[in-house]
mmCIF file of C-alpha atoms in Angstrom:
data_model
loop_
_atom_site.group_PDB
_atom_site.id
_atom_site.type_symbol
_atom_site.label_atom_id
_atom_site.label_comp_id
_atom_site.label_asym_id
_atom_site.label_seq_id
_atom_site.Cartn_x
_atom_site.Cartn_y
_atom_site.Cartn_z
ATOM 1 C CA MET A 1 6.901 12.135 -51.349
ATOM 2 C CA LEU A 2 10.435 11.359 -52.466
ATOM 3 C CA SER A 3 12.064 12.873 -55.518
ATOM 4 C CA ILE A 4 12.194 10.581 -58.525
ATOM 5 C CA ILE A 5 15.790 11.596 -59.249
ATOM 6 C CA PRO A 6 18.769 10.898 -56.955
ATOM 7 C CA PRO A 7 19.403 13.680 -54.419
ATOM 8 C CA ALA A 8 22.923 14.209 -55.775
ATOM 9 C CA LEU A 9 21.495 14.822 -59.247
ATOM 10 C CA GLU A 10 18.904 17.197 -57.829
ATOM 11 C CA ASP A 11 21.727 19.069 -56.060
ATOM 12 C CA TYR A 12 23.607 19.247 -59.359
ATOM 13 C CA CYS A 13 20.548 20.814 -61.029
ATOM 14 C CA VAL A 14 20.251 23.360 -58.230
ATOM 15 C CA ALA A 15 23.954 24.216 -58.485
ATOM 16 C CA HIS A 16 23.574 24.944 -62.189
ATOM 17 C CA THR A 17 20.365 26.971 -61.907
ATOM 18 C CA THR A 18 20.238 30.719 -61.262
ATOM 19 C CA PRO A 19 20.154 30.986 -57.456
ATOM 20 C CA ALA A 20 16.851 31.734 -55.774
ATOM 21 C CA GLU A 21 16.576 35.049 -53.970
ATOM 22 C CA ALA A 22 17.371 35.078 -50.262
ATOM 23 C CA LEU A 23 13.724 35.393 -49.179
ATOM 24 C CA LEU A 24 12.798 32.232 -51.078
ATOM 25 C CA ASN A 25 15.655 30.374 -49.410
ATOM 26 C CA GLU A 26 14.424 31.600 -46.046
ATOM 27 C CA LEU A 27 10.878 30.486 -46.877
ATOM 28 C CA ALA A 28 12.127 27.033 -47.859
ATOM 29 C CA ALA A 29 14.102 26.700 -44.625
ATOM 30 C CA TYR A 30 11.125 27.812 -42.549
ATOM 31 C CA THR A 31 8.831 25.355 -44.310
ATOM 32 C CA HIS A 32 11.193 22.438 -43.680
ATOM 33 C CA ALA A 33 11.549 23.419 -40.014
ATOM 34 C CA HIS A 34 7.907 24.088 -39.167
ATOM 35 C CA CYS A 35 5.544 22.391 -41.632
ATOM 36 C CA GLN A 36 4.351 18.878 -42.243
ATOM 37 C CA LEU A 37 5.081 17.461 -45.710
ATOM 38 C CA PRO A 38 7.767 20.030 -46.573
ATOM 39 C CA GLN A 39 8.451 18.053 -49.763
ATOM 40 C CA MET A 40 5.356 19.786 -51.149
ATOM 41 C CA LEU A 41 7.530 22.881 -51.512
ATOM 42 C CA THR A 42 8.138 23.860 -55.139
ATOM 43 C CA GLY A 43 11.865 24.397 -54.639
ATOM 44 C CA PRO A 44 14.512 26.414 -56.493
ATOM 45 C CA VAL A 45 14.656 24.531 -59.818
ATOM 46 C CA GLU A 46 10.926 24.413 -60.451
ATOM 47 C CA GLY A 47 10.450 27.855 -58.958
ATOM 48 C CA THR A 48 12.974 29.328 -61.373
ATOM 49 C CA LEU A 49 11.326 27.446 -64.238
ATOM 50 C CA LEU A 50 7.946 28.937 -63.334
ATOM 51 C CA ARG A 51 9.361 32.455 -63.094
ATOM 52 C CA MET A 52 11.047 32.126 -66.473
ATOM 53 C CA LEU A 53 7.887 30.734 -68.086
ATOM 54 C CA VAL A 54 5.927 33.708 -66.785
ATOM 55 C CA GLN A 55 8.540 36.090 -68.173
ATOM 56 C CA ILE A 56 8.875 34.322 -71.543
ATOM 57 C CA SER A 57 5.117 34.221 -72.045
ATOM 58 C CA ALA A 58 4.780 37.897 -71.039
ATOM 59 C CA ALA A 59 1.984 36.889 -68.664
ATOM 60 C CA ARG A 60 0.141 39.628 -66.808
ATOM 61 C CA ARG A 61 -2.514 37.588 -65.029
ATOM 62 C CA ILE A 62 -1.902 34.255 -63.268
ATOM 63 C CA LEU A 63 -4.186 31.799 -61.469
ATOM 64 C CA GLU A 64 -2.674 29.262 -59.083
ATOM 65 C CA VAL A 65 -4.478 26.285 -57.528
ATOM 66 C CA GLY A 66 -2.602 25.137 -54.428
ATOM 67 C CA SER A 67 -0.409 27.633 -52.574
ATOM 68 C CA PHE A 68 1.117 25.671 -49.672
ATOM 69 C CA THR A 69 3.573 28.112 -48.025
ATOM 70 C CA GLY A 70 3.759 30.426 -51.009
ATOM 71 C CA TYR A 71 7.055 29.562 -52.709
ATOM 72 C CA SER A 72 5.590 29.027 -56.179
ATOM 73 C CA ALA A 73 3.408 32.147 -56.004
ATOM 74 C CA LEU A 74 6.352 34.303 -54.963
ATOM 75 C CA SER A 75 8.490 32.802 -57.736
ATOM 76 C CA MET A 76 5.860 33.522 -60.383
ATOM 77 C CA ALA A 77 5.095 36.990 -59.030
ATOM 78 C CA ALA A 78 8.756 37.885 -59.572
ATOM 79 C CA GLY A 79 8.216 37.252 -63.289
ATOM 80 C CA LEU A 80 5.176 39.528 -63.532
ATOM 81 C CA PRO A 81 5.324 43.225 -64.406
ATOM 82 C CA ASP A 82 4.709 45.578 -61.499
ATOM 83 C CA ASP A 83 1.010 45.897 -62.376
ATOM 84 C CA GLY A 84 0.569 42.143 -62.893
ATOM 85 C CA ARG A 85 -1.814 40.089 -60.771
ATOM 86 C CA LEU A 86 -1.657 36.584 -59.349
ATOM 87 C CA ILE A 87 -4.676 34.954 -57.687
ATOM 88 C CA THR A 88 -3.818 31.901 -55.629
ATOM 89 C CA CYS A 89 -6.281 29.404 -54.137
ATOM 90 C CA ASP A 90 -5.894 27.231 -51.051
ATOM 91 C CA ILE A 91 -7.953 25.851 -48.156
ATOM 92 C CA ASP A 92 -5.278 25.680 -45.447
ATOM 93 C CA THR A 93 -5.363 28.738 -43.181
ATOM 94 C CA GLU A 94 -2.080 27.904 -41.412
ATOM 95 C CA THR A 95 0.113 27.501 -44.490
ATOM 96 C CA THR A 96 -1.597 30.465 -46.141
ATOM 97 C CA ALA A 97 -0.717 32.617 -43.123
ATOM 98 C CA ILE A 98 2.923 31.572 -43.523
ATOM 99 C CA ALA A 99 2.765 32.418 -47.223
ATOM 100 C CA LYS A 100 1.286 35.850 -46.569
ATOM 101 C CA SER A 101 3.970 36.664 -43.989
ATOM 102 C CA PHE A 102 6.678 36.076 -46.581
ATOM 103 C CA TRP A 103 4.812 37.745 -49.444
ATOM 104 C CA ALA A 104 4.506 40.859 -47.265
ATOM 105 C CA ARG A 105 8.293 41.087 -47.101
ATOM 106 C CA SER A 106 8.793 40.853 -50.857
ATOM 107 C CA PRO A 107 8.700 43.710 -53.380
ATOM 108 C CA HIS A 108 6.526 41.373 -55.466
ATOM 109 C CA GLY A 109 4.043 40.542 -52.730
ATOM 110 C CA HIS A 110 1.579 43.263 -53.724
ATOM 111 C CA LYS A 111 0.901 41.356 -56.950
ATOM 112 C CA ILE A 112 -0.445 38.315 -55.065
ATOM 113 C CA GLU A 113 -4.058 37.917 -53.937
ATOM 114 C CA SER A 114 -4.951 34.933 -51.750
ATOM 115 C CA ARG A 115 -8.374 33.301 -51.950
ATOM 116 C CA LEU A 116 -9.211 30.858 -49.137
ATOM 117 C CA GLY A 117 -11.747 28.127 -49.827
ATOM 118 C CA PRO A 118 -12.324 25.204 -52.183
ATOM 119 C CA ALA A 119 -10.608 26.118 -55.448
ATOM 120 C CA LEU A 120 -13.445 24.936 -57.685
ATOM 121 C CA GLU A 121 -15.786 27.324 -55.874
ATOM 122 C CA THR A 122 -13.242 30.146 -56.076
ATOM 123 C CA ILE A 123 -12.807 29.627 -59.816
ATOM 124 C CA GLN A 124 -16.552 29.530 -60.379
ATOM 125 C CA ALA A 125 -17.006 32.757 -58.429
ATOM 126 C CA LEU A 126 -14.545 34.719 -60.576
ATOM 127 C CA PRO A 127 -16.075 37.167 -63.067
ATOM 128 C CA ALA A 128 -17.324 35.273 -66.100
ATOM 129 C CA ASP A 129 -15.134 37.251 -68.493
ATOM 130 C CA MET A 130 -11.915 36.990 -66.453
ATOM 131 C CA GLN A 131 -9.158 35.300 -68.468
ATOM 132 C CA PHE A 132 -5.634 34.330 -67.451
ATOM 133 C CA ASP A 133 -2.328 34.114 -69.323
ATOM 134 C CA PHE A 134 -0.674 31.499 -67.106
ATOM 135 C CA MET A 135 -1.866 28.942 -64.557
ATOM 136 C CA PHE A 136 -0.162 26.634 -62.085
ATOM 137 C CA LEU A 137 -1.903 23.537 -60.711
ATOM 138 C CA ASP A 138 -0.473 21.818 -57.635
ATOM 139 C CA ALA A 139 -3.323 20.725 -55.365
ATOM 140 C CA ASP A 140 -5.147 17.513 -54.371
ATOM 141 C CA LYS A 141 -4.475 14.983 -57.091
ATOM 142 C CA GLU A 142 -7.899 13.322 -57.105
ATOM 143 C CA ASN A 143 -9.390 16.585 -58.399
ATOM 144 C CA TYR A 144 -6.813 17.287 -61.112
ATOM 145 C CA VAL A 145 -9.193 16.551 -63.995
ATOM 146 C CA ASN A 146 -11.922 18.668 -62.369
ATOM 147 C CA TYR A 147 -9.514 21.552 -61.821
ATOM 148 C CA TYR A 148 -8.257 21.273 -65.384
ATOM 149 C CA GLU A 149 -11.760 21.439 -66.835
ATOM 150 C CA ALA A 150 -12.572 24.462 -64.670
ATOM 151 C CA LEU A 151 -9.327 26.232 -65.557
ATOM 152 C CA LEU A 152 -9.051 25.684 -69.295
ATOM 153 C CA PRO A 153 -12.023 27.880 -70.338
ATOM 154 C CA ARG A 154 -10.453 30.746 -68.380
ATOM 155 C CA LEU A 155 -7.068 30.395 -70.076
ATOM 156 C CA ARG A 156 -6.539 32.685 -73.039
ATOM 157 C CA ARG A 157 -5.734 31.034 -76.344
ATOM 158 C CA GLY A 158 -1.985 30.511 -76.462
ATOM 159 C CA GLY A 159 -1.796 30.634 -72.664
ATOM 160 C CA LEU A 160 -0.026 28.022 -70.547
ATOM 161 C CA ILE A 161 -0.957 25.747 -67.663
ATOM 162 C CA ALA A 162 1.906 24.205 -65.684
ATOM 163 C CA VAL A 163 0.897 21.134 -63.690
ATOM 164 C CA ASP A 164 3.060 19.671 -60.919
ATOM 165 C CA ASN A 165 3.594 16.055 -59.753
ATOM 166 C CA VAL A 166 2.596 14.423 -63.036
ATOM 167 C CA LEU A 167 5.156 11.616 -62.564
ATOM 168 C CA TRP A 168 4.152 11.109 -58.911
ATOM 169 C CA SER A 169 7.466 9.621 -57.796
ATOM 170 C CA GLY A 170 7.334 7.233 -60.751
ATOM 171 C CA LYS A 171 4.091 5.655 -59.543
ATOM 172 C CA VAL A 172 2.436 6.462 -62.871
ATOM 173 C CA LEU A 173 4.221 3.376 -64.245
ATOM 174 C CA ASP A 174 2.696 1.061 -61.637
ATOM 175 C CA PRO A 175 -0.303 2.776 -60.032
ATOM 176 C CA LYS A 176 -1.751 1.222 -56.888
ATOM 177 C CA GLU A 177 -3.202 3.948 -54.659
ATOM 178 C CA LYS A 178 -6.113 6.243 -55.472
ATOM 179 C CA SER A 179 -3.826 9.223 -55.975
ATOM 180 C CA ASP A 180 -1.624 7.192 -58.347
ATOM 181 C CA HIS A 181 -4.593 6.360 -60.544
ATOM 182 C CA ALA A 182 -5.779 9.973 -60.401
ATOM 183 C CA ILE A 183 -2.496 11.222 -61.876
ATOM 184 C CA VAL A 184 -2.541 8.506 -64.567
ATOM 185 C CA ALA A 185 -6.118 9.487 -65.465
ATOM 186 C CA PHE A 186 -5.189 13.172 -65.604
ATOM 187 C CA ASN A 187 -2.205 12.598 -67.880
ATOM 188 C CA GLN A 188 -4.349 10.496 -70.219
ATOM 189 C CA HIS A 189 -7.119 13.089 -70.164
ATOM 190 C CA VAL A 190 -4.760 15.873 -71.255
ATOM 191 C CA ALA A 191 -3.027 13.712 -73.871
ATOM 192 C CA ARG A 192 -6.401 13.034 -75.531
ATOM 193 C CA ASP A 193 -7.605 16.664 -75.392
ATOM 194 C CA ALA A 194 -7.687 18.222 -78.876
ATOM 195 C CA ARG A 195 -8.049 21.697 -77.341
ATOM 196 C CA VAL A 196 -4.420 21.750 -76.205
ATOM 197 C CA GLU A 197 -0.876 20.694 -76.951
ATOM 198 C CA GLN A 198 1.339 19.485 -74.139
ATOM 199 C CA VAL A 199 4.781 18.298 -73.109
ATOM 200 C CA LEU A 200 5.509 16.284 -69.969
ATOM 201 C CA LEU A 201 8.874 17.227 -68.479
ATOM 202 C CA SER A 202 10.879 15.157 -66.008
ATOM 203 C CA VAL A 203 11.599 18.159 -63.786
ATOM 204 C CA ARG A 204 11.626 17.067 -60.125
ATOM 205 C CA ASP A 205 8.370 15.101 -59.734
ATOM 206 C CA GLY A 206 7.220 15.816 -63.274
ATOM 207 C CA VAL A 207 5.807 19.040 -64.750
ATOM 208 C CA SER A 208 3.363 19.169 -67.656
ATOM 209 C CA LEU A 209 3.223 22.302 -69.778
ATOM 210 C CA ILE A 210 -0.139 22.622 -71.499
ATOM 211 C CA ARG A 211 -0.843 25.249 -74.152
ATOM 212 C CA ARG A 212 -4.375 26.137 -75.152
ATOM 213 C CA LEU A 213 -4.819 26.137 -78.924
#
């Protein structure tokens, strides 16, 4: 999927964002060299945004749906205190193995726990009283509404959900494919939800920040 902003403008944003740590740069390079769909990578601008949001919100417990090669999890883990915990869900054993190999080399890797399997099942299997301060959703788009409804009850009041790809390369303005319509439906679903307040940001492919009231 292509970025919805010109590459030169994206480069400008990167140049004026606090640089990512060397291990994240190495992970990005490895992903581009060895993985299909490397554009799924979170990248330095959004990764830094996620880390800062975790720090600003003083989050201690994070739940992520969709790990890919682990860039977003490692970015968020850097914003957690040393005893913080991040549970990340994915179904792809190959990309998860890549993620784990990089997490193992990071001083923040011990904060990350990987759960393999369908995310809706993983969420359901968590202890009933387990609540989270921050969540990041970046998985299959057709299930976004289902993920959202499973996640929201586990988000503490005042907690945040960050959702990626909510502009979907601009296709939300003229949806044609199933995934296009799924993103449009998700954005409408959140906008109508009285349980939350939200802002849709034009960061990379679109990021929604959703706060539980």
